[in-house]
Coordinates of C-alpha atoms in Angstrom, one line a residue:
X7 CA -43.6 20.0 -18.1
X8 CA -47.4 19.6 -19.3
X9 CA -49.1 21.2 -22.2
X10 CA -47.1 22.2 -25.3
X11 CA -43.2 23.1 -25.2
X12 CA -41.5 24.5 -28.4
X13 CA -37.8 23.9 -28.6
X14 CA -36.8 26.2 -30.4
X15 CA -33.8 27.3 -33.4
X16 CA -31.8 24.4 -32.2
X17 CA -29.3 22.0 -35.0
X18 CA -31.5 19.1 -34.8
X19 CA -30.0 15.7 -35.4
X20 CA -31.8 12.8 -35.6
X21 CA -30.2 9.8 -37.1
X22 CA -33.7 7.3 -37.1
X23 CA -35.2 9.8 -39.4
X24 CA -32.0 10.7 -41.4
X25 CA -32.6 14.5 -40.0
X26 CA -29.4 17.3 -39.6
X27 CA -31.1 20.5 -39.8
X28 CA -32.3 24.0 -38.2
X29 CA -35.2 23.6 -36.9
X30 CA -37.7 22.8 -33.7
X31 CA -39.0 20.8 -31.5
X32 CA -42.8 20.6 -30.7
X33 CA -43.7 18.6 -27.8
X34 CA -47.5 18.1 -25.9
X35 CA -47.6 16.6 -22.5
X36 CA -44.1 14.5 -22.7
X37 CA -45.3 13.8 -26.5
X38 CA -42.8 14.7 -29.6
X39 CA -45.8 16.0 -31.9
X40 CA -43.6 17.9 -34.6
X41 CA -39.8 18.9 -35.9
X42 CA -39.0 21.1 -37.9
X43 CA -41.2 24.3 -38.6
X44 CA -44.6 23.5 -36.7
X45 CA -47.6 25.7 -36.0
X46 CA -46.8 26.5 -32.3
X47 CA -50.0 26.7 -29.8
X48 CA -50.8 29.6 -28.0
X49 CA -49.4 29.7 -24.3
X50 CA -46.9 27.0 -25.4
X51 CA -43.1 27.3 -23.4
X52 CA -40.2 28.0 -25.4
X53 CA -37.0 26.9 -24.9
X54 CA -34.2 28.3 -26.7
X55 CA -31.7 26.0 -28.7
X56 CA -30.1 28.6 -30.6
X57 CA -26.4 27.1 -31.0
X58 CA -27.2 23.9 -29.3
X59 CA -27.7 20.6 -31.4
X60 CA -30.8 18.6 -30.0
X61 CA -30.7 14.5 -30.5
X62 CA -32.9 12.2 -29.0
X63 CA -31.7 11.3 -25.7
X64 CA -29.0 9.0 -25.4
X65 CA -29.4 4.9 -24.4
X66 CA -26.3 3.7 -22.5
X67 CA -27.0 0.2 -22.8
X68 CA -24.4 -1.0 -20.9
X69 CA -24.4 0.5 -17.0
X70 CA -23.7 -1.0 -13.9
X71 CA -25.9 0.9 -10.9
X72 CA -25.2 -1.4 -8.2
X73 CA -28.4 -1.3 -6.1
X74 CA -29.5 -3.6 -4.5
X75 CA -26.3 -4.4 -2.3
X76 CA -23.6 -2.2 -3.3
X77 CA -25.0 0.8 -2.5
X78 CA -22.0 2.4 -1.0
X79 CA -20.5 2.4 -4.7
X80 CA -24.1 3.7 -6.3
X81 CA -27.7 3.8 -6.0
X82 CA -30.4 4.2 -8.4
X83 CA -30.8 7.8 -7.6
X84 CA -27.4 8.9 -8.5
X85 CA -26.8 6.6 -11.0
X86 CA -29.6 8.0 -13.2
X87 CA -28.6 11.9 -11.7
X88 CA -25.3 10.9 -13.6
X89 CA -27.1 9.5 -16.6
X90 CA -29.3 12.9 -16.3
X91 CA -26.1 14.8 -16.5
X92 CA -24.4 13.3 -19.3
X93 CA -27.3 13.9 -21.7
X94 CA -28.3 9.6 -21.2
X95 CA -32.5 9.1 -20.8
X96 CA -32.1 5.2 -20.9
X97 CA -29.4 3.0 -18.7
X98 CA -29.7 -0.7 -19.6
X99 CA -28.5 -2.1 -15.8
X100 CA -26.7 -5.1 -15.5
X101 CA -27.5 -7.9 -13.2
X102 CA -24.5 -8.3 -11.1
X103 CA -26.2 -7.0 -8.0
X104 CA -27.0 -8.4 -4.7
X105 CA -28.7 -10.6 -5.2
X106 CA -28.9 -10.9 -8.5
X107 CA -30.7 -10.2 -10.9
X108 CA -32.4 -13.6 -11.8
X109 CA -35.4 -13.5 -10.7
X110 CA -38.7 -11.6 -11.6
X111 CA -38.8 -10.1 -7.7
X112 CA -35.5 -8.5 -8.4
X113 CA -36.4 -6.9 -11.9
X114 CA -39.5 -5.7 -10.0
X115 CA -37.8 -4.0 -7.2
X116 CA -35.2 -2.4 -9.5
X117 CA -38.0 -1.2 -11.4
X118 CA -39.5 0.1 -8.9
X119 CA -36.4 1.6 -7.1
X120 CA -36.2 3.5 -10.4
X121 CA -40.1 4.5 -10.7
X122 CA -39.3 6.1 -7.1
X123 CA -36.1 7.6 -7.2
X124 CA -34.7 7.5 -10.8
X125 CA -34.8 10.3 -12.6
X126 CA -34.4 8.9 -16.1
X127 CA -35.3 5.4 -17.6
X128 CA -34.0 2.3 -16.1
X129 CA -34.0 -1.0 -18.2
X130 CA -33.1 -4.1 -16.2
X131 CA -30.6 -6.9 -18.3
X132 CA -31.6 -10.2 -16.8
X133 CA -28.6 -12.5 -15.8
X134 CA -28.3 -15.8 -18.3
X135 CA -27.0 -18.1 -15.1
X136 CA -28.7 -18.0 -11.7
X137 CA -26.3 -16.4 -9.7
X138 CA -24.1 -15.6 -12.6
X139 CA -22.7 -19.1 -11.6
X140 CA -22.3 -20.9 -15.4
X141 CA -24.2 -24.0 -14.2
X142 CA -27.9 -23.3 -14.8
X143 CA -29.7 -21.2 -17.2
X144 CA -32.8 -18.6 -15.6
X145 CA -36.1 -18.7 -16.5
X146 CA -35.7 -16.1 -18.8
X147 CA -39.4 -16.1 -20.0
X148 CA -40.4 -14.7 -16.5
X149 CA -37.4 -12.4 -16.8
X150 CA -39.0 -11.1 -19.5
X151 CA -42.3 -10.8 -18.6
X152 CA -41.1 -8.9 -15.6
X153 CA -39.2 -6.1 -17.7
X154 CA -35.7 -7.6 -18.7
X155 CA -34.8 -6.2 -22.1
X156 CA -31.8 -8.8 -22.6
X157 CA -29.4 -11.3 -20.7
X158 CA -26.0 -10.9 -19.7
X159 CA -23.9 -12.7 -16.6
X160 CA -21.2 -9.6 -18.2
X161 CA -18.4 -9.0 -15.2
X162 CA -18.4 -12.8 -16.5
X163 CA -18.5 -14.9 -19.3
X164 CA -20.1 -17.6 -20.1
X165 CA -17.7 -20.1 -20.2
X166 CA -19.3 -23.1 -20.7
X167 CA -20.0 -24.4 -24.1
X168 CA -22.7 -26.3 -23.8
X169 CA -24.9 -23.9 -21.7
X170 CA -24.0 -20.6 -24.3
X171 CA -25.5 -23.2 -26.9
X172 CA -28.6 -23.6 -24.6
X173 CA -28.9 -19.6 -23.7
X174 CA -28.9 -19.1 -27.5
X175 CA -31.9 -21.4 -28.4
X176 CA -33.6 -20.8 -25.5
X177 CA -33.4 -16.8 -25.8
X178 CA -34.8 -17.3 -29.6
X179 CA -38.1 -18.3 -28.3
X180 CA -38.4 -14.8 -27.0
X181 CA -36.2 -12.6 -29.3
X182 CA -34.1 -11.8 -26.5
X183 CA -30.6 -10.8 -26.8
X184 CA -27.6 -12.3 -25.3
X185 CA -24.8 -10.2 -23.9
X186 CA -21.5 -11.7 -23.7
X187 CA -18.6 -10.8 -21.9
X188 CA -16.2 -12.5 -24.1
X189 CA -13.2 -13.8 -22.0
X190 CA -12.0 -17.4 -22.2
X191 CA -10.8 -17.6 -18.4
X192 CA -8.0 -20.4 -19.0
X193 CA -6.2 -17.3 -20.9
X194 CA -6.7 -14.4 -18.8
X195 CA -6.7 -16.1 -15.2
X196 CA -4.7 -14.4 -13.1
X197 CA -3.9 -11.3 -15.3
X198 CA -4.3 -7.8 -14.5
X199 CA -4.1 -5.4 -17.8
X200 CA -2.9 -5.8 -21.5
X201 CA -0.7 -8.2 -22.3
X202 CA 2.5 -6.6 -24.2
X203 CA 5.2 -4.3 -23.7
X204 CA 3.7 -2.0 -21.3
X205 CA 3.0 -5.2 -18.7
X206 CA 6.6 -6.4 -19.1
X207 CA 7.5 -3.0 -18.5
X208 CA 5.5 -2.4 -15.7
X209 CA 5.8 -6.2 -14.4
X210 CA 2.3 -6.6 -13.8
X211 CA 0.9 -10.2 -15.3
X212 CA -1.5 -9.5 -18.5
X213 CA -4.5 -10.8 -20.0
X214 CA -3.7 -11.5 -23.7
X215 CA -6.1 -10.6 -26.4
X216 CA -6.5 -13.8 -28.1
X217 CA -8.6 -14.3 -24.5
X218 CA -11.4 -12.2 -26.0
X219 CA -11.2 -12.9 -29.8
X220 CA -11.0 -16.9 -28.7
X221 CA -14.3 -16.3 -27.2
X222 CA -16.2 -14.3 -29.7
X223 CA -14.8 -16.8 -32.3
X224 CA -16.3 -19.5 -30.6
X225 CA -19.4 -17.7 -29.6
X226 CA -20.2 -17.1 -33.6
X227 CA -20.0 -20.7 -34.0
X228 CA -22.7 -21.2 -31.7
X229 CA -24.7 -18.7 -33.0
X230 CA -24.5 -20.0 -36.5
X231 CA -25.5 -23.2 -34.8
X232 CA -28.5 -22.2 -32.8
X233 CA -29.2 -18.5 -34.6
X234 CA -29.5 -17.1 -31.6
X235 CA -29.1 -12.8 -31.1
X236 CA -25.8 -12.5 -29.8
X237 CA -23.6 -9.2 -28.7
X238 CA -20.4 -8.3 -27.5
X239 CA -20.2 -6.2 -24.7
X240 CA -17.3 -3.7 -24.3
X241 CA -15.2 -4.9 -27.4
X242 CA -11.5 -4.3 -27.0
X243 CA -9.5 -6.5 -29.5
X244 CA -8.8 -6.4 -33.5
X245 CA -9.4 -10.2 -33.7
X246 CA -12.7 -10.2 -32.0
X247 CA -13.7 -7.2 -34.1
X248 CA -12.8 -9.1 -37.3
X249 CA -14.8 -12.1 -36.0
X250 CA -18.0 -10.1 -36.0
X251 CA -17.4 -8.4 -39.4
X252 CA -17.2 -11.8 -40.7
X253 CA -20.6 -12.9 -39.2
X254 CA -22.0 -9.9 -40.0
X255 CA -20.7 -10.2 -43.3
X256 CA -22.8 -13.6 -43.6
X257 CA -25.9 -12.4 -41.6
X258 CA -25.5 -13.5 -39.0
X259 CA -27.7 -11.8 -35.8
X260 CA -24.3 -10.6 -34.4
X261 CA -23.7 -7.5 -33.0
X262 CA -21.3 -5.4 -30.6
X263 CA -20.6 -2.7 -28.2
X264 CA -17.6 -0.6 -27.6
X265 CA -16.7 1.9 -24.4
X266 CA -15.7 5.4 -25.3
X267 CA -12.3 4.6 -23.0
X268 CA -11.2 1.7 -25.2
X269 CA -11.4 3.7 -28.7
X270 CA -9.6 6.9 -26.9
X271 CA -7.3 5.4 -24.5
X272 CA -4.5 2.9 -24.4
X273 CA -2.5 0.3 -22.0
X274 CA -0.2 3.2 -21.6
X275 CA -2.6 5.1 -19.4
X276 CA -2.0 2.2 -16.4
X277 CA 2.0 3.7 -16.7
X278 CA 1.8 5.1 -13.1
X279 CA 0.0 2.3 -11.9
X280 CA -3.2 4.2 -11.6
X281 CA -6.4 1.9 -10.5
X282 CA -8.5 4.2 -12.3
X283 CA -7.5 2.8 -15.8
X284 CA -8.1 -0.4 -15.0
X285 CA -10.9 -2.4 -16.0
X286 CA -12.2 -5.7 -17.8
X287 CA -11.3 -6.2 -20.4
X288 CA -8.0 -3.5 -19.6
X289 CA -7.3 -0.8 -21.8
X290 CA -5.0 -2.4 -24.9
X291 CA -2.8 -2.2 -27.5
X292 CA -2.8 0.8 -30.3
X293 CA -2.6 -1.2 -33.1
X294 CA -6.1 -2.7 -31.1
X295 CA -7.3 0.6 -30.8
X296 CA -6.6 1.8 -34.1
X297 CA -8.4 -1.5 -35.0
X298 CA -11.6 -0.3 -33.0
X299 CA -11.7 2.8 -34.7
X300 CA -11.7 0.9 -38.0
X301 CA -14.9 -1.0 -36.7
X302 CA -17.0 2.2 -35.5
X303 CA -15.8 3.9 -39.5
X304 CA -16.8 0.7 -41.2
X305 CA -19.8 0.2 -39.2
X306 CA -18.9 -3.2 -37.9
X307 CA -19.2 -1.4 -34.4
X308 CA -22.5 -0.2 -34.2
X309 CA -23.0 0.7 -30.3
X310 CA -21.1 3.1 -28.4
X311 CA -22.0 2.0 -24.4
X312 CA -19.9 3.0 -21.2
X313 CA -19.6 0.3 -19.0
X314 CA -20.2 2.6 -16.6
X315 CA -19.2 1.0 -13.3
X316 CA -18.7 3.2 -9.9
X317 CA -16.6 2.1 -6.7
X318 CA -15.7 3.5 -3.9
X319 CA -12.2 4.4 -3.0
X320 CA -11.5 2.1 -0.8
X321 CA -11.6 -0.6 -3.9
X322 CA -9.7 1.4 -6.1
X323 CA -6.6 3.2 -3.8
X324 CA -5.1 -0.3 -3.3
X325 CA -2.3 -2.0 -5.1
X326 CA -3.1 -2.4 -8.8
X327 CA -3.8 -5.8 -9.3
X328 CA -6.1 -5.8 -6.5
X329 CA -7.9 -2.6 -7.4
X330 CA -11.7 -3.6 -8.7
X331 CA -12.0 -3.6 -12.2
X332 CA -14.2 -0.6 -14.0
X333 CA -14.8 3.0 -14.6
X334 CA -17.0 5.5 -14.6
X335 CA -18.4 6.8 -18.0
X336 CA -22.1 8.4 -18.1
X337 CA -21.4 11.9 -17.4
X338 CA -18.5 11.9 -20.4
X339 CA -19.5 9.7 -22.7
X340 CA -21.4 12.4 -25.4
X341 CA -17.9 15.1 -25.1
X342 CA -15.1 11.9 -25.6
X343 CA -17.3 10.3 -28.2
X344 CA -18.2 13.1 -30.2
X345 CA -13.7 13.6 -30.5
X346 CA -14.2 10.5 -33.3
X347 CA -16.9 13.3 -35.2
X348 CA -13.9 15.8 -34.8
X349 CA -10.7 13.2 -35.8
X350 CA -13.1 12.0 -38.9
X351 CA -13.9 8.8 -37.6
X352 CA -17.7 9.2 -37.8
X353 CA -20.0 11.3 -39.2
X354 CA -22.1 13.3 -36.6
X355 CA -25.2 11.4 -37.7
X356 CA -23.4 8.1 -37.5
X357 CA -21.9 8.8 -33.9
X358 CA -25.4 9.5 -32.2
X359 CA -27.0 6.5 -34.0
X360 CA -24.6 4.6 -32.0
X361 CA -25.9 6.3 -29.1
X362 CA -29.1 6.6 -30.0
X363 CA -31.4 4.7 -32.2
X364 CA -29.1 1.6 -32.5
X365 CA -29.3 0.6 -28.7
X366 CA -32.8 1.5 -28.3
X367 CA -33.6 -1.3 -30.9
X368 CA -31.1 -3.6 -30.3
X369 CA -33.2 -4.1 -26.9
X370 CA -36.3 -3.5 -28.5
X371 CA -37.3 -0.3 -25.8
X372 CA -40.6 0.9 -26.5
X373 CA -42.6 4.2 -26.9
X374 CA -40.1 5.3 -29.6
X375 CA -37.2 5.7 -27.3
X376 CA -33.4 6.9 -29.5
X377 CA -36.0 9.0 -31.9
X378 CA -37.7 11.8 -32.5
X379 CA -40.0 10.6 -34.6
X380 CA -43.8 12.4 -33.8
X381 CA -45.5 10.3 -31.4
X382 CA -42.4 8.9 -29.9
X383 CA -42.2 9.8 -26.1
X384 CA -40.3 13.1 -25.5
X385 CA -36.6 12.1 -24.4
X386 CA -33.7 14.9 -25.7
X387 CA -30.6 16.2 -24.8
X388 CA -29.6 19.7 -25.8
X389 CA -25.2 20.0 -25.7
X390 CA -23.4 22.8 -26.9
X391 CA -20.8 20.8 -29.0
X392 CA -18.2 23.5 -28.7
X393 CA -18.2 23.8 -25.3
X394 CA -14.9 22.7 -23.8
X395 CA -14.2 21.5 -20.5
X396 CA -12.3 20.0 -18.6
X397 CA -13.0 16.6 -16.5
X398 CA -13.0 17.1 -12.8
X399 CA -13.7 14.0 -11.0
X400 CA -14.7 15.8 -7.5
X401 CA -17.5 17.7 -9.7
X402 CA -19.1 14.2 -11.3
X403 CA -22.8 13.8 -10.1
X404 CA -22.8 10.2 -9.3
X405 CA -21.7 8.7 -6.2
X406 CA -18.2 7.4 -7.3
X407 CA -15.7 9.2 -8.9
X408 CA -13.5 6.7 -10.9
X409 CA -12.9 7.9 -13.8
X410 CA -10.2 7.7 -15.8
X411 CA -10.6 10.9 -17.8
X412 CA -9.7 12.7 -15.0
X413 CA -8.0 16.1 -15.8
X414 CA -8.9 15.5 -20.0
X415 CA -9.6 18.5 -21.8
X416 CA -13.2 17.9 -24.0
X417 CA -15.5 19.9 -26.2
X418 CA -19.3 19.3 -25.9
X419 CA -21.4 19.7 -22.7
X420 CA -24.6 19.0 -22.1
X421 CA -27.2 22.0 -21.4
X422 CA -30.5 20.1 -20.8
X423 CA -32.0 16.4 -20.7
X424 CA -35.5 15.7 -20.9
X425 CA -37.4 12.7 -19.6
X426 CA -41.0 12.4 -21.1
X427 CA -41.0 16.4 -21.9
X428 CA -39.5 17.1 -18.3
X429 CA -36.1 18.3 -17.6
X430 CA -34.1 16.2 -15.1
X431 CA -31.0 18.3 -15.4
X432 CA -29.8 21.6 -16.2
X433 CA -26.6 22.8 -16.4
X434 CA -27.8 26.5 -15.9
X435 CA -29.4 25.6 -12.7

């Protein structure tokens, strides 16, 4: 929408600016100009927020869209109509496309793939290894300079010492951040979900956690070698949470991510074998989830991001250890999130920093994205918080419907999301 917009009478939360108030939302031409009480133009629009909270729009830095080359799982367009829908303005798309995403000519056609038929921001992650092979780093510069916001080879680790050493220095010569997808493969080969009483039970092989927290330990190591910007991705384990405390602790640039169906779900949701509860890492123990729900209260956990990862039936209605690993999580990730405000996890402000602010500068996006600082560009979600729904996966948005929160009664929906001042969804439309 051009000209001026007033949003108005909504609970306006914005956790850059320390704001949790009454109040509106002035925007000109895709422009935040004021919050709070602003003179309002003549001729300007109003909408109405009374009873809705309005944040900045969420960043989901963690998203797999799948174009190019799996386009029968997701494209751009309805990866970012799912975004749209779950209140999420930013999508940070991993590189484990076809082919991947190593190379400056396939940031550029993402890009412009979104530019065309996105609806809300796309931010390519560059892969660390050509192909995502472990043998040779990319030329991440170029990466860069093509619009890569930070390097990941996630749906693998890096499992070679010696080349995580190099990714490291090399990245700090351009700030960039590494995303790891902390797995030592020597432990987890061959397993299928959580290692413990539910496999035995089940009799399905499992993937300790000492594979992760092995990894993360090892990775701090390097980064207090090289001082490189390291992440976790999708953190699922108590040990590997403690390892980043502890580097934290000390300063270190170490930070991590966790997916709203690790701190709400546990390996007892595969009990029936269902494919659309698994994923990598799997779903674990409670005594790890509790432990993950230490880390978001303590603020060792900074990022909430979905892992967001669509596939088509045919990959998932097979036996379960041969089902594809991953879930869908844009379009549910604000309502299961905002249960830790409810359960006194996190404070409301504290939650949507994770969603917000903190992912926006973790990858350093520009034009003031995660705020609503004036002058920042006008991306917002308006959610009634005490909506309640229930999850129906035939009535998602994107192309796949894997998610495992099928059926799960939540409170929060979104109304609107706006993408430079324009709404991209509606939920009244």
């Amino acid at each position: 929408m051009s000209g001026f917009v007033l949003i108005r009478g909504g609970r306006v939360i914005d956790p850059a600016n320390g704001m949790d108030a009454t109040g509106d939302v002035l925007l000109e031409d895709g422009i935040i100009r004021a919050v709070g009480r602003p003179d309002v133009p003549s001729g300007a629009k109003v909408l109405e927020a009374d009873g809705l909270v309005v944040a900045p729009g969420l960043v989901d830095m963690h998203v797999h869209l799948r174009e190019p080359g799996f386009e029968y799982k997701e494209t751009i367009a309805g990866g970012t109509l799912a975004a749209a829908a779950g209140g999420v303005t930013t999508v940070a798309c991993m590189p484990n496309t076809r082919p991947v995403n190593d190379d400056p000519s396939i940031t550029g056609y993402i890009l412009q793939k979104a530019l065309l038929e996105g609806i809300v921001n796309v931010a390519p992650i560059g892969a660390v290894t050509k192909g995502l092979e472990g043998r040779e780093l990319t030329e991440m510069g170029l990466l860069m300079r093509a619009g890569c916001v930070a390097f990941s080879d996630d749906g693998r680790p890096v499992a070679d010492s010696g080349l995580m050493r190099r990714a490291l220095d090399y990245s700090r010569a351009f700030g960039a951040l590494i995303i790891q997808h902390a797995e030592e493969p020597s432990l987890s080969a061959g397993g299928c979900m959580h290692e413990g009483v539910v496999s035995s039970r089940l009799g399905l092989p499992g993937l300790p956690a000492a594979a992760e927290s092995v990894m993360v330990d090892r990775d701090i190591r390097l980064v207090e070698l090289t001082g490189g910007r390291y992440h976790v991705a999708h953190i699922s384990v108590a040990g590997a949470v403690e390892a980043v405390a502890r580097a934290r602790a000390r300063g270190l640039p170490v930070s991590c991510e966790v997916a709203p169906h690790h701190f709400s779900l546990t390996d007892e949701a595969v009990v029936g074998y269902d494919t659309d509860a698994k994923m990598s890492p799997p779903l674990r123990s409670v005594e790890d989830r509790n432990a993950l729900l230490e880390g978001l209260a303590r603020g060792v956990i900074t990022v909430i991001a979905t892992d967001h990862a669509p596939h088509d039936s045919d990959s998932k209605r097979v036996e379960f250890c041969h089902a594809s690993n991953g879930v869908v999580g844009l379009e549910t990730m604000l309502p299961v999130s905002l249960e830790l405000v409810r359960d006194g996890v996190m404070t409301w402000m504290d939650c949507l920093r994770a969603m917000t602010v903190a992912p926006a500068r973790l990858l350093g996006l520009d034009r003031g994205r995660g705020t609503l600082s004036p002058g920042s560009v006008a991306d917002l979600v308006l959610f009634d918080p005490e909506a309640v729904w229930v999850v129906d996966a035939a009535r998602l948005h994107g192309t796949s419907k894997n998610t495992c929160f099928h059926g799960r009664r939540v409170r929060g929906r979104v109304k609107k999301t706006l993408v430079a001042g324009r709404i991209v969804f509606d939920d009244d439309l």
